[in-house]
Each structure stands twice: as structure tokens, then as C-alpha cells.
Tab-separated table of C-alpha atoms in Angstrom:
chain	number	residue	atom	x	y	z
A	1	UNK	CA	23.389	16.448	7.293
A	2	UNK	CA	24.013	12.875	5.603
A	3	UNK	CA	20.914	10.699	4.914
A	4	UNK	CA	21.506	8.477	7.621
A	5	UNK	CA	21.547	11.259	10.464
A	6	UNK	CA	17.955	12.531	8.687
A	7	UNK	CA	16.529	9.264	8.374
A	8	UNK	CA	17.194	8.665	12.025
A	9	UNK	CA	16.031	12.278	13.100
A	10	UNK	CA	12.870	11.370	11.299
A	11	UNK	CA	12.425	8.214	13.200
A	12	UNK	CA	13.212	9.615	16.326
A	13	UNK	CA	11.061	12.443	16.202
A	14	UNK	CA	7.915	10.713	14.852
A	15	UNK	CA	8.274	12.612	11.432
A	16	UNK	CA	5.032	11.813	9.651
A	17	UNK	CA	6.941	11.943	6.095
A	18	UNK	CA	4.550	9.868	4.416
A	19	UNK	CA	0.997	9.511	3.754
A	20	UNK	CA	-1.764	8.194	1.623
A	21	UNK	CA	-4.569	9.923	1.197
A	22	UNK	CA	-7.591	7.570	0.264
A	23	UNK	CA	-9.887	10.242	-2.008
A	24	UNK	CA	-12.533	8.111	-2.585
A	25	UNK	CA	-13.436	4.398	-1.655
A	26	UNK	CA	-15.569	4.653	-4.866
A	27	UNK	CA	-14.478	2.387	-8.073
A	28	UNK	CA	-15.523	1.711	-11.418
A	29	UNK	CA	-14.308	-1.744	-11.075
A	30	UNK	CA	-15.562	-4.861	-8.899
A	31	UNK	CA	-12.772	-6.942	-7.719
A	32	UNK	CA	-12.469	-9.831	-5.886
A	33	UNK	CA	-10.091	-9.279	-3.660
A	34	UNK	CA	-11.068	-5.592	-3.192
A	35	UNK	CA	-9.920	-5.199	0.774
A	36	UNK	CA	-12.052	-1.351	0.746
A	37	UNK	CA	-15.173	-0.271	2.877
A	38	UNK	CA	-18.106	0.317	0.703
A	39	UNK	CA	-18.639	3.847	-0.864
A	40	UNK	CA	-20.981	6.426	0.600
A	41	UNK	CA	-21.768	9.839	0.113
A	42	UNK	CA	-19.726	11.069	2.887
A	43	UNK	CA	-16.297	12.158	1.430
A	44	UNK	CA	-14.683	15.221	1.873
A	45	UNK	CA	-15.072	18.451	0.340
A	46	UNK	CA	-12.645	20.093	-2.018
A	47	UNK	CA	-11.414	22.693	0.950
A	48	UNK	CA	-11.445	20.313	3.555
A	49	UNK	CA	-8.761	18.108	1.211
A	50	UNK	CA	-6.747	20.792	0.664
A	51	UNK	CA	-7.097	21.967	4.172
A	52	UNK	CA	-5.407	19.060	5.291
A	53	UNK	CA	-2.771	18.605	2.382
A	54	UNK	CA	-1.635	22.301	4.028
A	55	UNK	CA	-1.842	20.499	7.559
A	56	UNK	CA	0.555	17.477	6.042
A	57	UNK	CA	2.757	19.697	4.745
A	58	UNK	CA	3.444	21.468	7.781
A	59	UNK	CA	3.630	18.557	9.697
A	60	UNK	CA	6.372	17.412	7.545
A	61	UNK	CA	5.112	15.384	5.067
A	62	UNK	CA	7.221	14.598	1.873
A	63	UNK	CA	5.837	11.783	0.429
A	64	UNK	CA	1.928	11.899	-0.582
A	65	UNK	CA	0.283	8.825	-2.075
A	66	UNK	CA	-3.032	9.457	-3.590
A	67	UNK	CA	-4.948	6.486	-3.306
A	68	UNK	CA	-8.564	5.231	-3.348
A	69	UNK	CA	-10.912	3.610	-4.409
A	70	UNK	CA	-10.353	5.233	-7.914
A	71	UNK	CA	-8.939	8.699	-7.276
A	72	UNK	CA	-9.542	9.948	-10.606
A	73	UNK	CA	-13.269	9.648	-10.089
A	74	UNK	CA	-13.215	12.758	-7.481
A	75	UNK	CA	-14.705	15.457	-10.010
A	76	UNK	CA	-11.757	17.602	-7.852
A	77	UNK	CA	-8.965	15.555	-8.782
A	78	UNK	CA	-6.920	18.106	-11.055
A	79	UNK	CA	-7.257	20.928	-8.357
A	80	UNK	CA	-6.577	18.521	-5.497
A	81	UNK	CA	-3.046	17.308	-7.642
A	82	UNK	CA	-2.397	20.964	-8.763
A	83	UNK	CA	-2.653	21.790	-4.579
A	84	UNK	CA	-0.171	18.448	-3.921
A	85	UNK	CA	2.120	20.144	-6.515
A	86	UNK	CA	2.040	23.464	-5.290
A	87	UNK	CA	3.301	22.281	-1.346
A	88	UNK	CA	6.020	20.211	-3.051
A	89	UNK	CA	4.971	16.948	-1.977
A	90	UNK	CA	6.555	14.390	-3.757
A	91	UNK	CA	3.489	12.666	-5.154
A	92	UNK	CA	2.424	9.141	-6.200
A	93	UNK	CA	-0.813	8.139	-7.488
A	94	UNK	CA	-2.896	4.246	-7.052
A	95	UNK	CA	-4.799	4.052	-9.969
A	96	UNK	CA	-6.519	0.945	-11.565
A	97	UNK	CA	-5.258	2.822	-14.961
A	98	UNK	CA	-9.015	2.350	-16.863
A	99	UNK	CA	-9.602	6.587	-16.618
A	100	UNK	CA	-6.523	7.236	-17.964
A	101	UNK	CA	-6.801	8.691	-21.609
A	102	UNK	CA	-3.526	10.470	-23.322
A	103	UNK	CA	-4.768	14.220	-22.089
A	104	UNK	CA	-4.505	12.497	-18.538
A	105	UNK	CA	-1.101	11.010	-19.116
A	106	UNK	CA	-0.297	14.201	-19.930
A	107	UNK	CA	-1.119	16.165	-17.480
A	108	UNK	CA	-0.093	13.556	-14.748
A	109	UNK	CA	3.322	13.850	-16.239
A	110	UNK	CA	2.846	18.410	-15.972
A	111	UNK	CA	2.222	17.817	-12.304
A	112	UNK	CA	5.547	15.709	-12.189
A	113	UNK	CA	3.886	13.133	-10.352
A	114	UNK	CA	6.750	10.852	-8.918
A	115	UNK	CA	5.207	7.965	-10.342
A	116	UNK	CA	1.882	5.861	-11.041
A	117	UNK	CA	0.874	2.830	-9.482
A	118	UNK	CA	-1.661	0.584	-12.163
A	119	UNK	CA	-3.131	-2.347	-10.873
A	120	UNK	CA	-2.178	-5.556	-13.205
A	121	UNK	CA	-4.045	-8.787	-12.079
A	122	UNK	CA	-2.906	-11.388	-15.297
A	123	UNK	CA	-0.942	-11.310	-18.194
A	124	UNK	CA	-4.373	-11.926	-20.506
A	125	UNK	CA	-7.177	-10.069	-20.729
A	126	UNK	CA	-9.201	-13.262	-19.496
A	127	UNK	CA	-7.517	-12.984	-16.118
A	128	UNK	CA	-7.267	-9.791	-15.508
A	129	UNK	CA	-10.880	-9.056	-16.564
A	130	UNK	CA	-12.414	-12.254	-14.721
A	131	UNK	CA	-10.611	-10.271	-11.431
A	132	UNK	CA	-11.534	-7.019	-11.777
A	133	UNK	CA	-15.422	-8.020	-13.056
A	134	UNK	CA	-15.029	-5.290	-15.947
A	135	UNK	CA	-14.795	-6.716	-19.430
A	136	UNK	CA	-11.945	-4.440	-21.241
A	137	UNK	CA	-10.258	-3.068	-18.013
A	138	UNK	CA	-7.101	-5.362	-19.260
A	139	UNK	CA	-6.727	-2.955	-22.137
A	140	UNK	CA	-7.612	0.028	-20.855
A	141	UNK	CA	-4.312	-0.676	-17.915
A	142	UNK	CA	-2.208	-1.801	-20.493
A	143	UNK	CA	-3.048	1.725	-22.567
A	144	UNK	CA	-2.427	3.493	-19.610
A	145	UNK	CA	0.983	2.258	-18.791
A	146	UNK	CA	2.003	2.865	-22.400
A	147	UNK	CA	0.733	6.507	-22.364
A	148	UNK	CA	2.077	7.370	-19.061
A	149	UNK	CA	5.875	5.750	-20.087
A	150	UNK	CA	5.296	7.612	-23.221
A	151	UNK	CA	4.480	10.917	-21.448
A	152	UNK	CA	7.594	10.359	-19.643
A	153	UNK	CA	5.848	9.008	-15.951
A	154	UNK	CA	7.768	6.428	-14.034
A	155	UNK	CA	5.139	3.700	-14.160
A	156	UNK	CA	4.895	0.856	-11.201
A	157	UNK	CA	2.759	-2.486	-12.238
A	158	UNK	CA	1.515	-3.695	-9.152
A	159	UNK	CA	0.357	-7.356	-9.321
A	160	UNK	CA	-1.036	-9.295	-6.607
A	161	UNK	CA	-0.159	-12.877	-7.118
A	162	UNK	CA	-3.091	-14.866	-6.264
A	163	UNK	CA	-4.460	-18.369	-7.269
A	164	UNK	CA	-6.709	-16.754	-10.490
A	165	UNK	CA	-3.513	-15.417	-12.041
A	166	UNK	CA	-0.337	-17.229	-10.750
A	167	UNK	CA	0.137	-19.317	-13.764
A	168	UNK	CA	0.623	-15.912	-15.518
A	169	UNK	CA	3.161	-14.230	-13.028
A	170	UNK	CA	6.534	-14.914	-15.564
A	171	UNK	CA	4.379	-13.333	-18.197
A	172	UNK	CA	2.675	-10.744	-15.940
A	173	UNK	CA	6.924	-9.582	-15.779
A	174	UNK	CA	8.193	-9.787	-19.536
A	175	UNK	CA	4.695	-7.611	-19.988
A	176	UNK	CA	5.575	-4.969	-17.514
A	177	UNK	CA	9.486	-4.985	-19.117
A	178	UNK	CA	7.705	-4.814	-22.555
A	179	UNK	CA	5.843	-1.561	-21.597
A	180	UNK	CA	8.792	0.130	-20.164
A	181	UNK	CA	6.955	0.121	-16.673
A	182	UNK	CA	8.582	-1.302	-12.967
A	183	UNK	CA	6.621	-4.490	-11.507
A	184	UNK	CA	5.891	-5.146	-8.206
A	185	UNK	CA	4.933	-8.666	-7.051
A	186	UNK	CA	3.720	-9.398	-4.168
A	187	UNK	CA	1.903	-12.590	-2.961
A	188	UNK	CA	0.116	-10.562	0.179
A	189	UNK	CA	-3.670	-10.871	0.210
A	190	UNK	CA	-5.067	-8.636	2.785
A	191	UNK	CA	-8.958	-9.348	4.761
A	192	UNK	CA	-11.367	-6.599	3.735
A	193	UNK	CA	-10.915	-3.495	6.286
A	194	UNK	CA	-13.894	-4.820	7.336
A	195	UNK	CA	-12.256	-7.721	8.742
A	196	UNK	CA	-14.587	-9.675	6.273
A	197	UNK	CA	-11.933	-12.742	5.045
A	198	UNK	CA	-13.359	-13.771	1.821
A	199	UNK	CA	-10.240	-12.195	0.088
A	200	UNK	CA	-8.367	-14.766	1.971
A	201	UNK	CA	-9.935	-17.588	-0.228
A	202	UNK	CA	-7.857	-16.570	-3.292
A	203	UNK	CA	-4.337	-16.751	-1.724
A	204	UNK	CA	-2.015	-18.753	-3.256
A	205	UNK	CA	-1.378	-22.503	-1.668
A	206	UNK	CA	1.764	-23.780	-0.407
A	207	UNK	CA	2.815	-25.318	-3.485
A	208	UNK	CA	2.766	-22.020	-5.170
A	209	UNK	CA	3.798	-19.792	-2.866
A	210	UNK	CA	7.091	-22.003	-2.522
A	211	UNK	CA	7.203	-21.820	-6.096
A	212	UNK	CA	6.984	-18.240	-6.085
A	213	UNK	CA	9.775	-17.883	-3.165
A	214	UNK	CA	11.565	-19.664	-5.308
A	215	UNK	CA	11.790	-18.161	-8.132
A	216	UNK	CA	12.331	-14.911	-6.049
A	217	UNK	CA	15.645	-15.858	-3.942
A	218	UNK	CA	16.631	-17.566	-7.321
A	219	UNK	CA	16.604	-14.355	-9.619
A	220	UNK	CA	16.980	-11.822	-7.311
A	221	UNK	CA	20.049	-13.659	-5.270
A	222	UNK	CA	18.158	-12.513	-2.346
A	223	UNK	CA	19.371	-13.885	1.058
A	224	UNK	CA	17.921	-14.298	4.629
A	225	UNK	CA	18.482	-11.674	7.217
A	226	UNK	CA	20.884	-13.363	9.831
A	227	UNK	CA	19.817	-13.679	12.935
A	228	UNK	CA	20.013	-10.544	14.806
A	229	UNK	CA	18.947	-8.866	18.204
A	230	UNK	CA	15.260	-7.534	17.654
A	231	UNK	CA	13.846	-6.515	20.912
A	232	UNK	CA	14.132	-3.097	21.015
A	233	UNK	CA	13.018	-2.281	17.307
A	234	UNK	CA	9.537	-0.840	16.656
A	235	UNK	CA	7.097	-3.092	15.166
A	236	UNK	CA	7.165	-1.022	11.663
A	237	UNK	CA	6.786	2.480	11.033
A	238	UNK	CA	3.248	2.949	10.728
A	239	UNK	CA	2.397	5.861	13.231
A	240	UNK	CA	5.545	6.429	13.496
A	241	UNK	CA	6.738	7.689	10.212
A	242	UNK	CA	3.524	6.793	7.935
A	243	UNK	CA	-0.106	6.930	8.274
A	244	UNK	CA	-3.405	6.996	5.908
A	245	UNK	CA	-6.305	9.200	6.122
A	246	UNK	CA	-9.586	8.064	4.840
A	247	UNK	CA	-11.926	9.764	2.977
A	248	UNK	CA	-13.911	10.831	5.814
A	249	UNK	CA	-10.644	12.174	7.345
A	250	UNK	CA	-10.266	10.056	9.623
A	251	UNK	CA	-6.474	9.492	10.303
A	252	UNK	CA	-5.065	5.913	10.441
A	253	UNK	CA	-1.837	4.414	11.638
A	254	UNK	CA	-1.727	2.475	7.889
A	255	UNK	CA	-3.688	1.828	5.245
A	256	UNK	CA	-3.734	-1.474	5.895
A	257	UNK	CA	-4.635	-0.738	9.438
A	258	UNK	CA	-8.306	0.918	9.240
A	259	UNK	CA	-8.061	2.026	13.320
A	260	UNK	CA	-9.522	5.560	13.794
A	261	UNK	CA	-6.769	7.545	15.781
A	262	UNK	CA	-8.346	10.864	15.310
A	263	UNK	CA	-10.902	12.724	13.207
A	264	UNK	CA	-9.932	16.160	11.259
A	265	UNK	CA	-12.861	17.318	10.900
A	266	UNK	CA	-13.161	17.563	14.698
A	267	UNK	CA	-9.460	17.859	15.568
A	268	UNK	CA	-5.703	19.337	13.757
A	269	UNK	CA	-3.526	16.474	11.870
A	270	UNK	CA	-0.843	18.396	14.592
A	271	UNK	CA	-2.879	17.578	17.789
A	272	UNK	CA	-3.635	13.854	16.671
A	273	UNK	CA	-0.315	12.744	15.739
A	274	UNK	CA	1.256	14.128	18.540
A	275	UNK	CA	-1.646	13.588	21.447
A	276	UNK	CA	-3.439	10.296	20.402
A	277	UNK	CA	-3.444	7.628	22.975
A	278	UNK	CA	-3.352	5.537	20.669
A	279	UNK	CA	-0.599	6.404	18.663
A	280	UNK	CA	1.742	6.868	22.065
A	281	UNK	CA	0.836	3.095	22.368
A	282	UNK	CA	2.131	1.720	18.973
A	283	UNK	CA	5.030	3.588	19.401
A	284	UNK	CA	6.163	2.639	22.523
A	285	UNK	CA	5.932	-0.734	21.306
A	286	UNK	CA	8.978	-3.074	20.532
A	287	UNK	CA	9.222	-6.065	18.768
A	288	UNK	CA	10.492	-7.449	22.284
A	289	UNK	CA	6.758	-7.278	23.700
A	290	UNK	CA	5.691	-9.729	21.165
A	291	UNK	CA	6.755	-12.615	23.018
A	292	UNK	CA	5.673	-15.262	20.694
A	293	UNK	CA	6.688	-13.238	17.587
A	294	UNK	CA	9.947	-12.566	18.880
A	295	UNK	CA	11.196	-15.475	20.302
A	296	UNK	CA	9.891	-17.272	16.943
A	297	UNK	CA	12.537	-19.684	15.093
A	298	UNK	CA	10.995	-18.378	12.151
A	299	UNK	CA	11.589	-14.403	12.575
A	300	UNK	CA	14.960	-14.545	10.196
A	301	UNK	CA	12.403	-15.261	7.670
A	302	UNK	CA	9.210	-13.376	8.758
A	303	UNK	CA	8.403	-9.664	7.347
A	304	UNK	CA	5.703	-9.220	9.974
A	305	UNK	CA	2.718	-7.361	9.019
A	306	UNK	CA	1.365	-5.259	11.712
A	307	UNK	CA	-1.798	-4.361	9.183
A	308	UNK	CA	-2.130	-8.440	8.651
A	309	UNK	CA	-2.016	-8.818	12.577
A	310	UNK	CA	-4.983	-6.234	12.715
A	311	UNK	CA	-7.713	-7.187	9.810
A	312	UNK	CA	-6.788	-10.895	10.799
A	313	UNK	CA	-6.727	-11.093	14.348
A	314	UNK	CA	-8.327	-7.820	15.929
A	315	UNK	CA	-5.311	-5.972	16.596
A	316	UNK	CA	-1.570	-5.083	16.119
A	317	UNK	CA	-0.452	-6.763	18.597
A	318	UNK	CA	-1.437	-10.158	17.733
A	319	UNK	CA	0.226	-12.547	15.456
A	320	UNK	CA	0.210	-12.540	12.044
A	321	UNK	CA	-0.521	-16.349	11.064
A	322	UNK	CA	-0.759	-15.272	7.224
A	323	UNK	CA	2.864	-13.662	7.680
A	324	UNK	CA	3.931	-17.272	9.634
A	325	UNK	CA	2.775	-18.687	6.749
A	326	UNK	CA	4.758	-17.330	4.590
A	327	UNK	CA	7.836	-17.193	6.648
A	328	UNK	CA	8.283	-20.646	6.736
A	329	UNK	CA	7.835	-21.542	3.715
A	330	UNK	CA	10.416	-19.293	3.124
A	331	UNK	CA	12.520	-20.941	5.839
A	332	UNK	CA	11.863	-24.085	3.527
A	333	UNK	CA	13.184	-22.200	0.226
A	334	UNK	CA	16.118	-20.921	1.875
A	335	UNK	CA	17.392	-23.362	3.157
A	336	UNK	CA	16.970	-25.881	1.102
């Protein structure tokens, strides 16, 4: 079977191939633009996680994000990765990179973790630092990275362009190059899951987010989707294909979409993905029952965020107007 006939078996079946697991929602770092609930002594147990990595696994599940919060703070971290090893998952882990010594690179690299994710908010240890509120968390990322590339870990840079640290983002790239490590840009500033919008504040303007587009379409050659007949496509994949369980285990449609669709400690992943309500009601969904979305002049340009449309507006449904935002100013860029 070629990769297309998989990828559309997958789709068509409601294959849930990938999924982040949120260990923790505790951090030893305070940023600003931190979209997590608040910690509490609730998480799961060691056998409950690897209860349900068994669950993923035979549910299908390939590709296993480990995510937090700070994963590496779970005391159980080293049995829950030596689990994620042992049922194949192909596994990435979100780390803010300060817990990372070279005995950790090391063994991250033993487990053949598929790659790490470090957060990188500014090219200078002023920015980054003023972000996360920890003095010295700039140079314990940037030791990370080089430890992990060293150890032989395919390293992602993940950098949320905001207004604190956009004057940095050319720098923020030759630093990621210099390291050996991937970066990933992205302009996206999500609400709290909360739906608490302070977060919002620290987006970048107009002026820079054209400059940003910019830049993009300019390096990158990128071009504009052409116009194309959308009506029957699903809104994204989330609950679908993806999904997120908390560390409560709760199961979400997305991490970006913090909607309880089922509980496992009450229910089987099996029963929830395939016999939620709500789930049966994203999925039926088409980009055609947006009406305002999809008969936008804007959609050419507009990577709709279903996740946005929730922690903005109150559900998935809705529109997006961060994600109109940015579509036409991309619409300006473009077609300039």
C-alpha cells in the first residue's frame, strides 16, 4: 500500500495516529504567554500513564508527543519514555530545555526519541529571560540544544514571534542554524485554555506581522493556495486523526482545544473515540457549514484555526478573527 492510499485509510477511518500527552501542567518557568491551566495535585499515576500509552497503541497511535507543562518534572519520566519506546511509538518531546543536563541528552538520544522540541523566546538572554521570568533559562535552552545535536537528537527551536522578541526573529534563525537545530516560527499567540486573553496583548501588530509575512513568502518562495472548492473538507484533523489528553486524562479533540470528550479514568480511549457525541459532531463537520468562513474572500489566504475559534470565541464552530487577521494581511503581502 502507497502512502497516499494509507494516509487516506487513516482519514477515513478516524485513525487516531497522533497524540500529545500533556504529563504535567507543572513548570519551572513563568511565562507570559503561558496558554496552560494552573497545576494541581491531581495528575495521573505512573500505571494509569502507561495504561493508556497501551490503550493508544492499540488504537493505532504512531505518533506520541510528550508535552506539558515541563514533562521532565514527572519523577516517572524515564519509565514513562522507556514504556513509549517499548510500544514503538514514534516519540517527540516539548521541553522548555532548562532540565536538560548531558546524562539527559543522552539518554533522550538511547530512547531514540524522534526529536525535541525547546522553547526559544529571543535571540539574547535579556529577551528570552524577561519572557520566561527565569533569569538563566536562555542558557540553560541554548545548552540543551547543543547537547541534544551533540548526542545525535534532531532538535526543533520553536519560537513564538511576539512583540517582546520580534526585533530578534533574523537572529533567533542564524542562532538555531548555528546550533545545528531546525526552527520553527510561528507568529500564533493562543488565549489561555482558560479562555483568559491576556496572552493576546503580546501579539505582534500589523506592521510586524506584515513584516514577518514578508519576509516569509520572500525566503521561502512560498505561494497562495489558488482558489479551490472547500465545502466538503473537514475543518482540520483534530478528532479526527489527532487528539490531546490532559493530565487528568481527560481526552481532547486538540491541545489547543481544552473540550472534555471523555474521561479514562471512567471510560476506554476505544469507547470515547469511537462513541463520543461530541466527537461524531466535529467530524461530520465540513468547511461548507461555516458559512461565513467559507464563503470568505479571504480563505485562499486563511489557515483557519479550529483551537483559535474555540479559546477565542467559545467554540469550533465560530470564526477565528485572530486567523482573519492574519489572513489578510497576508492577502496584502501576496499580492502586493
Amino acid at each position: 500500500m502507497i502512502l497516499g492510499d494509507l494516509d487516506k485509510k487513516v482519514k477515513e477511518k478516524n485513525i487516531p495516529v497522533e497524540a500529545a500527552f500533556e504529563l504535567t501542567w507543572r513548570c519551572n518557568l513563568k511565562c507570559i504567554l503561558c496558554y496552560q491551566f494552573p497545576p494541581d495535585n491531581n495528575e495521573l499515576s505512573t500505571n494509569e500513564v502507561l495504561d493508556i500509552l497501551d490503550q493508544l497503541h492499540d488504537a493505532g497511535c504512531l505518533y506520541l508527543s510528550l508535552t506539558g507543562g515541563e514533562p521532565l518534572l514527572r519523577k516517572d519520566f524515564w519509565e514513562i519514555a522507556g514504556h513509549a519506546r517499548k510500544r514503538t511509538f514514534a516519540v517527540t518531546l516539548q521541553s522548555n530545555g532548562t532540565l536538560i543536563t548531558p546524562d539527559v541528552a543522552q539518554r533522550i538520544h538511547e530512547h531514540a526519541f524522534m526529536a525535541v522540541h525547546i522553547s526559544l523566546l529571543g535571540a539574547s538572554e535579556a529577551t528570552h529571560d524577561s519572557i520566561t521570568g527565569i533569569q538563566g533559562s536562555f542558557r540553560k535552552a541554548m545548552d540543551a540544544a547543543s547537547m541534544l545535536a551533540t548526542a545525535g537528537t534532531h532538535v526543533v527551536m520553536k519560537a513564538t514571534l511576539m512583540k517582546q522578541n520580534f526585533d530578534e526573529f533574523h537572529d533567533m534563525e542564524a542562532f538555531a542554524k548555528n546550533l545545528g537545530a531546525e526552527l520553527a516560527l510561528s507568529p500564533v499567540v493562543f488565549p489561555k485554555s482558560t479562555g483568559e486573553k491576556t496572552p493576546a496583548l503580546f501579539r505582534l501588530d500589523d506592521d510586524q506581522m506584515r513584516e514577518f509575512y514578508a519576509y516569509r513568502f520572500r525566503e521561502n518562495q512560498t505561494e497562495i493556495a489558488p482558489e479551490r472548492d472547500i465545502s466538503t473538507l473537514p475543518l482540520c484533523q483534530f478528532g479526527r486523526t489527532d487528539c490531546c489528553i490532559n493530565p487528568h486524562g481527560k481526552v481532547y479533540p486538540c491541545v489547543a482545544v481544552p473540550l472534555e470528550v471523555g474521561d479514562l479514568k471512567k471510560q476506554k480511549f476505544s469507547a470515547i473515540w469511537e462513541h463520543s457525541d461530541i466527537l461524531k459532531k466535529i467530524r461530520c463537520a465540513t468547511m461548507g457549514d461555516l458559512v461565513e468562513c467559507s464563503k470568505c474572500s479571504l480563505l485562499p489566504s486563511c489557515v483557519r484555526c479550529s483551537g483559535m475559534a474555540f479559546l477565542e470565541e467559545g467554540s469550533v464552530f465560530s470564526v477565528p478573527h485572530e486567523c482573519c487577521r492574519m489572513a489578510r494581511i497576508m492577502e496584502e503581502v501576496t499580492r502586493k
